[in-house]
Short mmCIF file of C-alpha atoms in Angstrom, two decimals:
data_model
loop_
_atom_site.label_atom_id
_atom_site.label_comp_id
_atom_site.label_asym_id
_atom_site.label_seq_id
_atom_site.Cartn_x
_atom_site.Cartn_y
_atom_site.Cartn_z
CA MET R 1 10.93 -48.55 17.02
CA ASP R 2 11.51 -45.93 13.56
CA SER R 3 10.12 -47.86 11.62
CA THR R 4 7.51 -48.68 12.89
CA ASN R 5 4.16 -47.42 10.88
CA ILE R 6 0.35 -47.80 12.20
CA ASN R 7 -2.05 -45.96 11.60
CA THR R 8 -2.45 -44.16 15.05
CA LYS R 9 -4.24 -40.68 13.88
CA GLU R 10 -6.94 -42.63 12.93
CA GLU R 11 -7.98 -44.60 15.21
CA GLY R 12 -6.31 -42.63 18.10
CA GLY R 13 -8.44 -39.18 17.17
CA LEU R 14 -6.51 -35.71 16.34
CA ASP R 15 -5.43 -33.91 18.62
CA ILE R 16 -5.37 -30.36 18.14
CA ARG R 17 -3.11 -29.65 20.87
CA ASP R 18 -0.68 -32.02 19.09
CA VAL R 19 -0.95 -30.82 15.91
CA ALA R 20 0.42 -26.86 17.95
CA ASN R 21 2.45 -27.98 18.95
CA TYR R 22 4.43 -29.60 15.97
CA ILE R 23 3.41 -26.58 14.52
CA LEU R 24 5.40 -24.23 17.37
CA GLY R 25 8.43 -27.30 17.20
CA LYS R 26 8.45 -26.48 13.08
CA ILE R 27 7.64 -22.16 14.06
CA TRP R 28 10.73 -21.31 12.00
CA ILE R 29 10.06 -22.92 8.88
CA VAL R 30 6.42 -20.50 9.48
CA LEU R 31 8.77 -17.97 9.55
CA LEU R 32 10.72 -18.99 6.83
CA ALA R 33 7.96 -19.27 4.50
CA MET R 34 6.10 -16.00 5.99
CA VAL R 35 9.98 -13.61 4.87
CA CYS R 36 9.74 -15.63 1.64
CA ALA R 37 6.34 -14.64 -0.17
CA ALA R 38 6.70 -11.44 1.50
CA VAL R 39 10.40 -11.29 -0.30
CA VAL R 40 8.62 -12.20 -2.98
CA ALA R 41 5.59 -10.31 -3.08
CA VAL R 42 8.40 -6.96 -2.84
CA ILE R 43 10.49 -8.08 -5.44
CA PHE R 44 6.95 -8.67 -8.34
CA THR R 45 5.56 -5.18 -7.32
CA SER R 46 8.75 -3.20 -8.14
CA THR R 47 8.28 -4.65 -12.00
CA VAL R 48 4.41 -3.48 -11.82
CA THR R 49 4.67 0.03 -14.08
CA PRO R 50 2.67 1.97 -12.26
CA THR R 51 -0.15 4.16 -13.53
CA TYR R 52 -1.90 7.53 -11.06
CA LYS R 53 -5.39 8.35 -11.64
CA SER R 54 -6.34 11.70 -11.27
CA ARG R 55 -9.97 12.61 -11.40
CA SER R 56 -12.86 15.35 -12.40
CA THR R 57 -17.07 15.71 -11.29
CA LEU R 58 -19.33 17.12 -13.51
CA PHE R 59 -23.01 19.01 -11.94
CA ILE R 60 -25.58 17.50 -14.77
CA THR R 61 -28.63 19.24 -14.24
CA ASN R 62 -31.61 20.96 -16.50
CA THR R 63 -32.66 24.05 -16.86
CA GLN R 64 -36.91 24.92 -18.28
CA ASP R 65 -35.07 27.79 -20.11
CA SER R 66 -31.80 28.20 -21.82
CA ILE R 67 -32.35 31.90 -19.91
CA SER R 68 -33.87 30.68 -16.53
CA SER R 69 -31.29 30.26 -13.69
CA SER R 70 -33.95 28.94 -11.74
CA GLN R 71 -34.29 24.28 -10.85
CA THR R 72 -37.77 22.91 -10.99
CA VAL R 73 -37.91 19.00 -9.13
CA SER R 74 -38.14 17.48 -13.15
CA ASP R 75 -34.59 19.81 -13.44
CA TRP R 76 -33.39 17.73 -10.90
CA THR R 77 -35.15 14.72 -11.93
CA ILE R 78 -34.30 14.57 -15.78
CA GLY R 79 -30.59 16.16 -14.26
CA ARG R 80 -29.63 12.47 -12.21
CA GLN R 81 -31.61 10.69 -15.09
CA LEU R 82 -29.00 13.01 -16.71
CA ALA R 83 -26.15 12.18 -14.58
CA THR R 84 -27.26 8.18 -14.31
CA THR R 85 -27.00 7.62 -18.00
CA SER R 86 -23.32 9.13 -18.97
CA PRO R 87 -21.60 6.28 -18.14
CA GLU R 88 -22.95 4.94 -21.66
CA LEU R 89 -22.69 8.18 -23.52
CA VAL R 90 -18.55 8.07 -22.93
CA THR R 91 -18.36 5.77 -25.84
CA GLU R 92 -15.42 5.77 -28.74
CA VAL R 93 -17.43 8.44 -31.11
CA PHE R 94 -16.41 10.87 -28.04
CA CYS R 95 -13.29 10.60 -26.98
CA ASP R 96 -12.61 10.65 -30.79
CA LYS R 97 -14.00 14.73 -30.53
CA VAL R 98 -12.06 14.92 -26.88
CA ALA R 99 -8.83 13.55 -28.67
CA ALA R 100 -8.91 15.80 -32.12
CA LYS R 101 -9.27 18.82 -29.51
CA LEU R 102 -6.09 18.24 -27.59
CA ASN R 103 -4.59 17.22 -30.95
CA GLU R 104 -4.88 20.78 -32.30
CA ASP R 105 -2.72 21.70 -29.23
CA LEU R 106 0.55 22.54 -30.60
CA THR R 107 1.63 22.07 -26.94
CA PHE R 108 0.04 19.41 -26.03
CA VAL R 109 1.07 17.34 -28.92
CA SER R 110 5.15 18.40 -28.67
CA LYS R 111 4.61 17.10 -25.30
CA TYR R 112 2.48 14.02 -24.85
CA GLY R 113 2.50 13.04 -28.77
CA GLU R 114 -1.80 12.64 -30.12
CA ILE R 115 -3.25 10.33 -29.21
CA SER R 116 -6.29 8.53 -30.24
CA GLY R 117 -10.21 7.93 -29.26
CA ARG R 118 -9.33 4.45 -28.73
CA THR R 119 -6.71 4.69 -26.17
CA LEU R 120 -8.51 8.04 -25.22
CA LEU R 121 -11.19 5.71 -24.14
CA SER R 122 -9.47 2.45 -22.40
CA TYR R 123 -7.49 5.57 -20.13
CA ILE R 124 -11.87 6.67 -18.33
CA SER R 125 -13.54 5.04 -16.56
CA VAL R 126 -17.18 6.94 -15.45
CA ASP R 127 -19.18 6.69 -12.16
CA SER R 128 -22.50 8.05 -11.31
CA ASP R 129 -24.70 8.53 -8.58
CA SER R 130 -28.54 7.72 -9.37
CA GLU R 131 -29.10 9.87 -5.80
CA THR R 132 -26.94 12.97 -6.59
CA CYS R 133 -26.49 14.17 -10.35
CA MET R 134 -22.96 14.37 -9.59
CA VAL R 135 -20.65 12.18 -12.49
CA THR R 136 -17.21 11.48 -11.48
CA PHE R 137 -15.12 10.74 -14.41
CA THR R 138 -11.08 8.97 -14.03
CA VAL R 139 -8.70 9.10 -15.83
CA THR R 140 -5.55 6.57 -15.54
CA THR R 141 -2.62 6.62 -16.96
CA THR R 142 1.43 6.21 -15.91
CA ASN R 143 1.88 9.84 -15.64
CA PRO R 144 0.11 11.93 -13.25
CA GLU R 145 0.10 15.41 -15.33
CA TYR R 146 -0.99 13.69 -18.25
CA SER R 147 -4.12 12.62 -16.69
CA LYS R 148 -4.65 15.73 -15.40
CA ILE R 149 -5.15 16.83 -18.77
CA LEU R 150 -7.03 14.13 -20.18
CA VAL R 151 -9.91 14.67 -16.56
CA ASP R 152 -10.02 18.03 -17.54
CA GLU R 153 -10.25 17.91 -20.79
CA VAL R 154 -12.54 15.08 -21.48
CA THR R 155 -14.78 16.81 -18.13
CA SER R 156 -15.35 20.23 -20.13
CA TYR R 157 -16.29 19.22 -23.34
CA PHE R 158 -18.50 16.61 -22.24
CA GLY R 159 -21.13 18.99 -21.59
CA THR R 160 -21.41 20.33 -25.17
CA TYR R 161 -21.31 16.63 -25.92
CA ILE R 162 -23.77 16.98 -24.05
CA ASN R 163 -26.67 18.66 -25.20
CA ASP R 164 -25.26 17.88 -28.91
CA PHE R 165 -26.60 14.56 -28.19
CA MET R 166 -29.83 15.57 -26.55
CA LYS R 167 -30.33 18.08 -28.73
CA SER R 168 -31.04 20.29 -26.59
CA ASP R 169 -28.86 23.45 -24.89
CA SER R 170 -31.46 23.77 -22.04
CA ILE R 171 -28.26 21.56 -19.82
CA ARG R 172 -26.38 22.60 -17.37
CA THR R 173 -23.27 21.03 -16.64
CA MET R 174 -20.31 22.57 -14.41
CA GLN R 175 -17.37 21.55 -12.85
CA ALA R 176 -16.98 20.60 -9.19
CA LYS R 177 -14.02 19.57 -8.94
CA LEU R 178 -10.99 19.76 -10.81
CA GLY R 179 -8.74 16.39 -11.57
CA GLU R 180 -5.50 17.00 -9.80
CA VAL R 181 -2.27 16.15 -10.04
CA ASN R 182 -1.62 12.97 -7.53
CA ASN R 183 1.91 12.02 -7.62
CA ASN R 184 1.23 8.58 -5.37
CA PRO R 185 0.63 5.39 -7.78
CA SER R 186 -2.29 4.40 -8.00
CA ASN R 187 -1.84 0.32 -8.09
CA ILE R 188 1.69 0.31 -5.99
CA HIS R 189 0.73 -0.79 -2.61
CA THR R 190 3.37 -2.20 -1.37
CA VAL R 191 3.66 -2.89 2.69
CA ARG R 192 -0.15 -3.79 1.53
CA ASN R 193 1.34 -6.66 -0.60
CA ALA R 194 3.55 -8.36 1.24
CA SER R 195 1.42 -8.05 3.86
CA LEU R 196 -1.09 -10.51 1.82
CA ALA R 197 1.90 -12.00 1.08
CA ALA R 198 3.61 -13.69 4.34
CA ILE R 199 -0.12 -13.78 5.92
CA ILE R 200 -0.91 -16.16 2.62
CA GLY R 201 1.96 -17.84 2.74
CA GLY R 202 2.50 -18.73 7.05
CA ILE R 203 -1.37 -20.12 6.08
CA VAL R 204 -0.01 -21.57 3.83
CA ALA R 205 3.11 -23.11 5.71
CA ALA R 206 1.21 -24.41 8.37
CA ALA R 207 -1.13 -26.85 6.53
CA ILE R 208 1.67 -28.49 4.50
CA LEU R 209 3.09 -28.97 8.42
CA VAL R 210 -0.16 -30.36 9.33
CA ILE R 211 -0.99 -32.24 6.18
CA ILE R 212 2.72 -33.65 6.91
CA PHE R 213 1.98 -34.51 10.57
CA MET R 214 -1.64 -36.51 9.52
CA PHE R 215 -0.02 -39.02 7.13
CA ASP R 216 2.80 -39.02 9.58
CA ASP R 217 1.84 -42.55 11.71
CA LYS R 218 5.69 -43.75 13.05
CA ILE R 219 5.45 -44.18 16.26
CA LYS R 220 8.70 -42.36 17.95
CA THR R 221 8.48 -41.86 22.01
CA ALA R 222 6.68 -44.55 25.04
CA ASP R 223 4.39 -41.70 25.29
CA ASP R 224 3.74 -42.15 22.03
CA ILE R 225 3.13 -46.18 22.42
CA ASP R 226 0.75 -45.06 25.97
CA ARG R 227 -1.23 -42.53 23.78
CA TYR R 228 -2.17 -45.30 20.87
CA LEU R 229 -2.18 -48.31 22.13
CA LYS R 230 -3.00 -48.17 24.80
CA ILE R 231 0.02 -50.92 26.09
CA SER R 232 2.83 -49.61 28.69
CA VAL R 233 6.15 -50.13 28.33
CA LEU R 234 7.53 -51.56 30.04
CA GLY R 235 11.65 -50.22 29.73
CA VAL R 236 13.01 -47.49 27.28
CA ILE R 237 16.92 -48.32 26.47
CA PRO R 238 18.88 -44.98 26.77
CA GLU R 239 20.36 -44.14 23.64
CA ILE R 240 24.42 -43.67 24.96
CA ASP R 241 27.10 -41.79 22.87
CA VAL R 242 30.44 -43.64 23.38
CA GLU R 243 34.15 -41.78 23.10
CA GLN R 244 35.98 -43.80 21.27
#
């Protein structure tokens, strides 16, 4: 009977209960796939070089003259516009100037070595809020202290640079938030990666089992004959183990 092959799944239709029972009967395969996927994810994550982020926020505004401390609606509008366009000013030219200042510091060079503007640019990301005058600089490196030093230097020099670039002395900047030494890697998420890998592994294993079930058109039991062929079974010959 096991060798009888007919297209029973297509003729009788696919019963979701049969699929569920089939998967439950082989749930150990799904669990094993989940464990294996999680282990692979943990091993892969352990090989990733950790990186550390440090963020600093700069407040940008404009004054009608370099002496006045009062602010007008126009000043705030200009400040928001400057904040919005600030990411475009963080170019290799800007980074070359920051790198030159850093390389003049013998203590910095002796500890971290000289840095080029192109390298510094690859570490920096800039975000601005069009509704405020705030610009956030983020530096990502493989050393948390190094990230803080770079982001503070970038932020502190940006005020001078934007005035030089705009050929103005009325733009004022204030460092609203200093960079911090963050010892938690920004790219290492072992638990999250393992959980996602386990879920994906379980889904893939279940999908494969469903495909196997759909293409398995063998008649295996008397119930299969009654369900798919609509034929009553007259009798069943039991399998008996005879001890020699």
